[in-house]
Amino acid sequence: MDGKSNLIHQNRTGHSSNPQHLFKHISKVSRADREQLNNNKAFTIWLTGLSASGKSTIANEVEAWMFSGQIHTYVLDGDNTRSGINKDLSFSDVDRAENIRRVAEICKLFNDAGVIAIAALISPFAKDRLMARNIIGNDDFIELFIDCSLHECINRDPKGLYKLALEGQINNFTGINSPYEPPQAPDLHLHTDFNSVDECVHLVKNYLINKMKFAENI
Amino acid sequence: MDGKSNLIHQNRTGHSSNPQHLFKHISKVSRADREQLNNNKAFTIWLTGLSASGKSTIANEVEAWMFSGQIHTYVLDGDNTRSGINKDLSFSDVDRAENIRRVAEICKLFNDAGVIAIAALISPFAKDRLMARNIIGNDDFIELFIDCSLHECINRDPKGLYKLALEGQINNFTGINSPYEPPQAPDLHLHTDFNSVDECVHLVKNYLINKMKFAENI
């Protein structure tokens, strides 16, 4: 203990809570206990891709399939979390990283609760996706690249946001005036330009059945 | 749409995501569906009280009891969340409010996932606890006041933090150099000066059985 503690407690950025003052409380109920009650292993499926690439649609269909098999899941969608826990964050690079950090921490909590987290966020930067993988844990992190050409996303534009971004009315819009760094080695790579939603969900199912030992009949 | 959007996107404080650019995604699986799968209603139990008053201990015992009855729960402990999602926050008044806002938003997500959230945070300010109630929803929010005299908490001091605070080595320590505002009308008021942990857990059980229609035999 030294005089630095006051500084640590007053510092708004960085690690402000002095770790020496925090004591981890161990629950009497373990993650394994919760997974056993839920009758499913917990992990995180992280969908990354451009706006309008199909992330939320695929996330919801995958969840509906899992739920029909009594699997415990929860979707954390970028738009929804930005209306709640992340409503204080902008789309600057720093705030995008914080957006992803918080959602990754929430995925980790859900996994610890025995629930499969499905995160659907643009998450355009490789370093931020790596941060999410590190927070959640490599063994629990499945990266799904929802790949769709910018041309097709602009054509779809279901929210009218590409139009606004192209007109210069939105700053930091991924693909228009902010970059998207495609994953170099995603766990699964889906192409929504030429595969239907049903085909994509089928590929996710196959992946989970083969890699995560999901039963085929759920 | 007007020229303000750029400003909104660049603003780090306040509501930075332009709500007009966010589109709520409705899940195919509802909260009611999840509660039915889990065979329990979801709500939040919010424990407030001084450091060393017994919040985490009681939270863990209540969870262990619920889990033994196959109820789906998750404890969000102040120390644990400050090591994860809230590790960027200090103990200033502003950051205490943000700490509580984020935990409340996470409780809301867990409730939406059909899981009972048990939050154990000092949460010293009435206005922040009211914020948590408003975020989570009045019907889903049970405030438990874990009442213990400051004298007794200083005697217990299991983490040695009161000693450091009294020596002036920690700023903003609740009860020593930062105030605690006792709840005026908590849903349940427990006195850990003179009630044992078992007695307190028994009172929580009775409350949940009577008010939340929990089965007596879980």
Coordinates of C-alpha atoms in Angstrom, one line a residue:
Chain A
M1 CA 0.0 0.0 0.0
D2 CA 1.4 3.4 -1.0
G3 CA 0.3 6.9 -1.7
K4 CA -0.7 5.9 -5.2
S5 CA -4.1 4.6 -4.1
N6 CA -5.7 8.0 -4.1
L7 CA -4.6 8.6 -7.6
I8 CA -5.9 5.3 -8.7
H9 CA -9.2 5.9 -7.1
Q10 CA -9.6 9.3 -8.8
N11 CA -8.4 8.3 -12.3
R12 CA -11.4 8.1 -14.7
T13 CA -9.5 6.3 -17.5
G14 CA -7.6 3.1 -17.3
H15 CA -7.8 0.7 -14.4
S16 CA -9.2 2.9 -11.7
S17 CA -10.3 0.4 -9.0
N18 CA -7.2 -0.5 -7.1
P19 CA -7.1 -4.3 -7.6
Q20 CA -5.7 -4.7 -4.1
H21 CA -9.0 -3.4 -2.8
L22 CA -11.1 -5.9 -4.8
F23 CA -11.8 -9.4 -3.4
K24 CA -13.1 -12.0 -5.8
H25 CA -16.2 -13.7 -4.4
I26 CA -16.4 -17.3 -5.3
S27 CA -20.0 -18.5 -5.9
K28 CA -21.1 -21.7 -4.3
V29 CA -22.7 -22.6 -7.7
S30 CA -20.1 -23.2 -10.4
R31 CA -20.3 -22.7 -14.1
A32 CA -20.2 -26.5 -14.5
D33 CA -23.2 -26.8 -12.1
R34 CA -25.1 -24.2 -14.2
E35 CA -24.3 -26.0 -17.5
Q36 CA -25.5 -29.2 -16.0
L37 CA -28.8 -27.7 -14.9
N38 CA -29.2 -26.1 -18.4
N39 CA -28.1 -29.3 -20.1
N40 CA -25.8 -27.4 -22.5
K41 CA -22.3 -26.2 -22.6
A42 CA -21.9 -22.5 -22.7
F43 CA -19.8 -20.5 -25.2
T44 CA -20.0 -17.4 -27.3
I45 CA -20.7 -17.1 -31.0
W46 CA -19.4 -13.7 -32.2
L47 CA -20.9 -12.5 -35.5
T48 CA -18.9 -9.8 -37.3
G49 CA -19.6 -8.1 -40.6
L50 CA -20.8 -4.9 -42.3
S51 CA -24.1 -3.2 -41.4
A52 CA -26.8 -5.0 -43.4
S53 CA -24.7 -8.1 -43.9
G54 CA -27.2 -10.3 -42.1
K55 CA -25.7 -10.6 -38.6
S56 CA -28.8 -10.0 -36.5
T57 CA -31.0 -12.1 -38.8
I58 CA -28.7 -15.1 -38.6
A59 CA -28.1 -14.6 -34.9
N60 CA -31.9 -14.7 -34.3
E61 CA -32.4 -17.8 -36.5
V62 CA -29.6 -19.6 -34.8
E63 CA -31.0 -18.8 -31.4
A64 CA -34.5 -19.9 -32.5
W65 CA -33.1 -23.2 -33.6
M66 CA -31.2 -23.7 -30.4
F67 CA -34.1 -22.7 -28.2
S68 CA -36.3 -25.2 -30.0
G69 CA -33.9 -27.8 -28.6
Q70 CA -34.1 -26.3 -25.1
I71 CA -30.7 -24.8 -25.3
H72 CA -30.2 -21.7 -23.2
T73 CA -29.1 -18.8 -25.3
Y74 CA -29.1 -15.0 -25.4
V75 CA -28.5 -12.6 -28.3
L76 CA -26.6 -9.4 -27.6
D77 CA -27.2 -7.2 -30.6
G78 CA -25.2 -4.1 -31.3
D79 CA -28.2 -1.9 -31.9
N80 CA -29.9 -3.2 -28.7
T81 CA -26.9 -2.9 -26.5
R82 CA -26.2 0.6 -27.8
S83 CA -29.7 1.6 -26.6
G84 CA -29.0 0.3 -23.1
I85 CA -25.6 -0.4 -21.5
N86 CA -23.6 1.3 -24.3
K87 CA -25.8 4.3 -24.9
D88 CA -23.1 6.6 -23.6
L89 CA -20.7 5.5 -26.5
S90 CA -20.2 7.0 -29.9
F91 CA -18.8 5.4 -33.0
S92 CA -15.2 6.8 -32.6
D93 CA -12.5 4.1 -32.7
V94 CA -12.0 4.4 -28.9
D95 CA -15.7 4.0 -28.2
R96 CA -16.1 1.2 -30.6
A97 CA -13.4 -0.7 -28.7
E98 CA -15.2 0.1 -25.4
N99 CA -18.5 -1.1 -26.9
I100 CA -16.9 -4.4 -27.8
R101 CA -15.1 -4.7 -24.4
R102 CA -18.3 -4.3 -22.5
V103 CA -20.3 -6.7 -24.7
A104 CA -17.5 -9.3 -24.4
E105 CA -17.5 -8.9 -20.6
I106 CA -21.3 -9.5 -20.7
C107 CA -20.9 -12.6 -22.9
K108 CA -18.4 -13.9 -20.4
L109 CA -21.0 -13.4 -17.6
F110 CA -23.6 -15.2 -19.6
N111 CA -21.2 -18.1 -20.3
D112 CA -20.4 -18.3 -16.6
A113 CA -24.2 -18.5 -16.0
G114 CA -24.4 -21.5 -18.4
V115 CA -25.9 -19.5 -21.2
I116 CA -24.7 -19.5 -24.8
A117 CA -24.1 -15.9 -25.8
I118 CA -24.6 -14.8 -29.4
A119 CA -23.1 -11.4 -30.1
A120 CA -24.0 -9.6 -33.3
L121 CA -21.8 -6.5 -33.7
I122 CA -20.1 -4.9 -36.7
S123 CA -16.8 -5.1 -34.7
P124 CA -14.8 -3.8 -37.6
F125 CA -11.3 -3.9 -36.1
A126 CA -9.2 -7.1 -35.7
K127 CA -7.6 -5.9 -32.5
D128 CA -11.0 -5.4 -30.9
R129 CA -12.2 -8.8 -31.9
L130 CA -9.0 -10.2 -30.5
M131 CA -9.7 -8.4 -27.3
A132 CA -13.2 -10.0 -27.2
R133 CA -11.6 -13.4 -27.7
N134 CA -9.1 -12.8 -24.9
I135 CA -11.8 -11.6 -22.5
I136 CA -14.1 -14.5 -23.2
G137 CA -11.4 -17.1 -23.5
N138 CA -10.2 -18.7 -26.7
D139 CA -12.0 -22.0 -26.0
D140 CA -15.3 -20.3 -25.6
F141 CA -15.1 -18.0 -28.6
I142 CA -16.4 -18.8 -32.1
E143 CA -15.9 -16.1 -34.6
L144 CA -18.4 -16.1 -37.5
F145 CA -17.6 -13.8 -40.3
I146 CA -20.8 -12.7 -42.0
D147 CA -19.3 -11.7 -45.3
C148 CA -21.2 -9.6 -47.7
S149 CA -19.9 -7.2 -50.4
L150 CA -20.2 -3.5 -49.6
H151 CA -22.1 -3.2 -52.9
E152 CA -24.8 -5.6 -51.8
C153 CA -25.0 -4.0 -48.4
I154 CA -25.6 -0.6 -50.0
N155 CA -28.2 -2.2 -52.2
R156 CA -30.0 -3.7 -49.2
D157 CA -29.7 -0.7 -46.9
P158 CA -32.7 -1.8 -44.8
K159 CA -32.2 1.0 -42.3
G160 CA -31.4 3.8 -44.8
L161 CA -28.0 4.4 -43.1
Y162 CA -25.8 3.8 -46.1
K163 CA -27.7 6.5 -47.9
L164 CA -27.2 8.9 -45.1
A165 CA -23.5 8.0 -44.8
L166 CA -22.9 8.4 -48.5
E167 CA -24.6 11.8 -48.3
G168 CA -22.1 12.7 -45.6
Q169 CA -24.7 12.8 -42.8
I170 CA -23.1 10.1 -40.7
N171 CA -19.5 10.1 -39.6
N172 CA -17.5 6.9 -38.9
F173 CA -19.9 4.7 -40.8
T174 CA -18.2 1.3 -41.4
G175 CA -17.5 0.7 -45.1
I176 CA -18.1 4.3 -46.1
N177 CA -15.9 6.5 -43.9
S178 CA -14.5 4.0 -41.4
P179 CA -12.7 0.8 -42.4
Y180 CA -13.8 -2.8 -41.9
E181 CA -10.9 -5.3 -41.4
P182 CA -12.1 -8.7 -42.5
P183 CA -11.2 -11.6 -40.2
Q184 CA -8.1 -13.5 -41.5
A185 CA -9.0 -16.8 -39.9
P186 CA -12.6 -16.9 -38.7
D187 CA -14.0 -20.1 -37.2
L188 CA -16.7 -20.0 -39.8
H189 CA -17.0 -17.8 -42.9
L190 CA -20.5 -17.2 -44.3
H191 CA -21.3 -15.5 -47.6
T192 CA -24.6 -13.8 -47.5
D193 CA -24.2 -12.3 -51.1
F194 CA -25.0 -15.8 -52.5
N195 CA -26.1 -18.0 -49.6
S196 CA -29.6 -17.6 -48.2
V197 CA -30.3 -17.1 -44.5
D198 CA -31.5 -20.7 -44.4
E199 CA -28.3 -21.9 -46.0
C200 CA -26.2 -19.9 -43.6
V201 CA -28.1 -21.2 -40.5
H202 CA -27.6 -24.7 -41.9
L203 CA -23.8 -24.1 -42.1
V204 CA -23.8 -22.8 -38.5
K205 CA -25.8 -25.9 -37.4
N206 CA -23.3 -28.2 -39.1
Y207 CA -20.4 -26.4 -37.4
L208 CA -21.9 -26.6 -34.0
I209 CA -22.9 -30.3 -34.5
N210 CA -19.3 -31.2 -35.6
K211 CA -17.2 -28.9 -33.4
M212 CA -19.3 -28.3 -30.4
K213 CA -21.0 -31.8 -30.3
F214 CA -24.5 -30.5 -30.6
A215 CA -27.1 -33.2 -31.1
E216 CA -28.3 -33.3 -34.7
N217 CA -31.9 -33.5 -33.8
I218 CA -32.3 -30.3 -31.9
Chain B
M1 CA -32.2 14.2 -40.1
D2 CA -30.2 17.4 -39.6
G3 CA -26.6 18.5 -39.2
K4 CA -26.6 17.5 -35.6
S5 CA -25.9 13.9 -36.3
N6 CA -22.1 14.4 -36.6
L7 CA -22.0 16.1 -33.3
I8 CA -24.0 13.3 -31.7
H9 CA -21.6 10.7 -33.1
Q10 CA -18.6 12.5 -31.8
N11 CA -19.9 13.3 -28.4
R12 CA -18.3 11.0 -25.7
T13 CA -20.6 12.0 -22.9
G14 CA -24.3 11.6 -22.8
H15 CA -26.4 9.8 -25.4
S16 CA -23.9 9.5 -28.2
S17 CA -25.5 7.0 -30.5
N18 CA -28.2 8.8 -32.4
P19 CA -31.3 6.9 -31.5
Q20 CA -32.6 7.4 -35.1
H21 CA -29.8 5.2 -36.3
L22 CA -30.6 2.3 -33.9
F23 CA -33.1 -0.3 -34.8
K24 CA -34.4 -2.6 -32.1
H25 CA -34.1 -6.2 -33.1
I26 CA -37.0 -8.3 -31.8
S27 CA -36.0 -11.8 -30.8
K28 CA -38.1 -14.7 -32.0
V29 CA -37.7 -16.1 -28.5
S30 CA -39.5 -14.0 -25.8
R31 CA -38.7 -13.5 -22.2
A32 CA -41.9 -15.5 -21.4
D33 CA -40.6 -18.3 -23.5
R34 CA -37.3 -18.3 -21.6
E35 CA -39.0 -18.1 -18.2
Q36 CA -41.1 -21.1 -19.3
L37 CA -38.0 -23.1 -20.3
N38 CA -36.3 -22.2 -17.0
N39 CA -39.5 -22.9 -15.1
N40 CA -39.0 -19.7 -13.1
K41 CA -40.0 -16.1 -13.3
A42 CA -37.1 -13.7 -13.6
F43 CA -36.5 -10.6 -11.5
T44 CA -33.7 -8.8 -9.8
I45 CA -32.8 -8.8 -6.1
W46 CA -30.7 -5.7 -5.3
L47 CA -28.7 -5.9 -2.1
T48 CA -27.4 -2.5 -0.8
G49 CA -25.4 -1.9 2.4
L50 CA -22.0 -0.9 3.7
S51 CA -18.8 -2.8 2.9
A52 CA -18.7 -5.9 5.3
S53 CA -22.4 -5.7 6.0
G54 CA -22.8 -9.2 4.5
K55 CA -24.2 -8.5 1.0
S56 CA -22.1 -11.0 -0.9
T57 CA -22.5 -13.7 1.8
I58 CA -26.3 -13.4 1.8
A59 CA -26.4 -13.2 -2.0
N60 CA -24.4 -16.4 -2.4
E61 CA -26.5 -18.3 0.2
V62 CA -29.8 -17.1 -1.4
E63 CA -28.4 -18.2 -4.8
A64 CA -27.3 -21.6 -3.4
W65 CA -30.8 -22.1 -2.0
M66 CA -32.5 -21.2 -5.3
F67 CA -30.1 -23.3 -7.3
S68 CA -30.9 -26.3 -5.2
G69 CA -34.5 -25.9 -6.4
Q70 CA -33.3 -25.7 -10.1
I71 CA -34.0 -22.0 -10.2
H72 CA -31.9 -20.1 -12.7
T73 CA -29.9 -17.3 -11.0
Y74 CA -26.8 -15.3 -11.3
V75 CA -25.0 -13.1 -8.8
L76 CA -23.5 -9.8 -9.9
D77 CA -21.1 -8.8 -7.1
G78 CA -19.6 -5.4 -6.9
D79 CA -16.0 -6.6 -6.5
N80 CA -16.3 -9.0 -9.4
T81 CA -17.9 -6.6 -11.8
R82 CA -15.3 -4.0 -10.9
S83 CA -12.6 -6.5 -11.9
G84 CA -14.3 -6.9 -15.3
I85 CA -16.8 -4.8 -17.1
N86 CA -16.4 -1.9 -14.6
K87 CA -12.7 -2.0 -14.2
D88 CA -12.4 1.5 -15.9
L89 CA -14.5 3.1 -13.1
S90 CA -13.3 4.8 -9.9
F91 CA -15.2 5.4 -6.7
S92 CA -16.1 9.1 -7.5
D93 CA -19.8 9.9 -7.3
V94 CA -20.1 10.0 -11.1
D95 CA -18.3 6.7 -11.5
R96 CA -20.4 5.0 -8.7
A97 CA -23.5 6.0 -10.7
E98 CA -22.0 4.6 -13.9
N99 CA -21.1 1.4 -12.0
I100 CA -24.7 1.0 -10.9
R101 CA -26.1 1.9 -14.3
R102 CA -24.1 -0.8 -16.0
V103 CA -24.9 -3.5 -13.5
A104 CA -28.6 -2.5 -13.7
E105 CA -28.5 -2.9 -17.4
I106 CA -26.9 -6.3 -17.1
C107 CA -29.5 -7.4 -14.5
K108 CA -32.1 -6.3 -17.1
L109 CA -30.5 -8.5 -19.8
F110 CA -30.3 -11.4 -17.4
N111 CA -34.0 -11.0 -16.5
D112 CA -34.8 -10.8 -20.2
A113 CA -32.9 -14.1 -20.5
G114 CA -35.2 -15.6 -17.9
V115 CA -32.5 -15.6 -15.2
I116 CA -33.0 -14.1 -11.7
A117 CA -30.2 -11.5 -11.1
I118 CA -28.9 -11.0 -7.6
A119 CA -26.9 -7.8 -7.5
A120 CA -24.7 -7.1 -4.4
L121 CA -23.3 -3.6 -4.5
I122 CA -22.8 -1.0 -1.8
S123 CA -24.9 1.4 -4.0
P124 CA -24.8 4.1 -1.3
F125 CA -26.9 6.8 -3.1
A126 CA -30.7 6.7 -3.2
K127 CA -30.8 8.4 -6.6
D128 CA -28.6 5.7 -8.1
R129 CA -30.7 2.9 -6.6
L130 CA -33.8 4.6 -8.0
M131 CA -32.0 4.7 -11.4
A132 CA -31.4 0.9 -11.1
R133 CA -35.1 0.4 -10.3
N134 CA -36.1 2.5 -13.3
I135 CA -33.8 0.6 -15.7
I136 CA -34.8 -2.8 -14.5
G137 CA -38.5 -2.0 -14.0
N138 CA -40.4 -1.5 -10.7
D139 CA -42.1 -4.9 -10.9
D140 CA -38.9 -6.7 -11.4
F141 CA -36.9 -4.9 -8.7
I142 CA -36.6 -6.1 -5.1
E143 CA -34.5 -3.8 -2.8
L144 CA -32.9 -5.6 0.1
F145 CA -31.3 -3.4 2.7
I146 CA -28.4 -5.2 4.4
D147 CA -28.3 -3.1 7.5
C148 CA -25.3 -3.2 9.7
S149 CA -23.9 -0.5 12.0
L150 CA -20.7 1.2 10.9
H151 CA -19.2 0.2 14.2
E152 CA -19.8 -3.5 13.5
C153 CA -18.5 -3.3 9.9
I154 CA -15.3 -1.6 11.2
N155 CA -15.0 -4.4 13.7
R156 CA -15.4 -7.1 11.0
D157 CA -13.3 -5.4 8.3
P158 CA -12.6 -8.8 6.6
K159 CA -10.7 -7.0 3.7
G160 CA -8.8 -4.6 5.9
L161 CA -10.3 -1.7 3.9
Y162 CA -11.8 0.2 6.8
K163 CA -8.4 0.3 8.5
L164 CA -6.8 1.8 5.3
A165 CA -9.7 4.2 4.9
L166 CA -9.4 5.4 8.5
E167 CA -5.7 5.8 8.0
G168 CA -6.5 8.1 5.1
Q169 CA -5.1 5.7 2.5
I170 CA -8.4 5.3 0.6
N171 CA -10.5 8.1 -0.7
N172 CA -14.3 8.0 -1.2
F173 CA -14.7 5.0 1.1
T174 CA -18.4 4.6 2.0
G175 CA -19.1 5.2 5.7
I176 CA -15.7 6.8 6.3
N177 CA -15.2 9.6 3.8
S178 CA -18.2 9.1 1.5
P179 CA -21.8 9.0 2.7
Y180 CA -24.2 6.0 2.8
E181 CA -27.9 7.0 2.3
P182 CA -30.0 4.2 3.9
P183 CA -33.1 3.1 1.9
Q184 CA -36.2 4.8 3.2
A185 CA -38.6 2.0 2.1
P186 CA -36.7 -1.1 1.1
D187 CA -38.7 -4.2 0.1
L188 CA -36.9 -6.1 2.8
H189 CA -34.8 -4.8 5.7
L190 CA -32.3 -7.2 7.2
H191 CA -30.2 -6.5 10.3
T192 CA -26.9 -8.4 10.2
D193 CA -25.7 -6.9 13.5
F194 CA -28.0 -9.2 15.4
N195 CA -29.4 -11.7 12.8
S196 CA -27.2 -14.5 11.6
V197 CA -26.7 -15.3 7.9
D198 CA -29.0 -18.2 8.3
E199 CA -31.7 -16.1 9.8
C200 CA -31.3 -13.4 7.1
V201 CA -31.5 -16.1 4.3
H202 CA -34.6 -17.5 6.0
L203 CA -36.2 -14.0 5.9
V204 CA -35.4 -13.7 2.2
K205 CA -36.9 -17.1 1.6
N206 CA -40.1 -16.1 3.4
Y207 CA -40.3 -12.9 1.4
L208 CA -39.9 -14.7 -1.9
I209 CA -42.3 -17.4 -1.0
N210 CA -45.0 -14.9 0.1
K211 CA -44.4 -12.1 -2.5
M212 CA -42.9 -13.9 -5.5
K213 CA -44.9 -17.2 -5.1
F214 CA -41.9 -19.3 -4.7
A215 CA -42.6 -22.9 -3.7
E216 CA -41.8 -23.6 -0.1
N217 CA -40.0 -26.8 -0.8
I218 CA -37.2 -25.6 -3.0

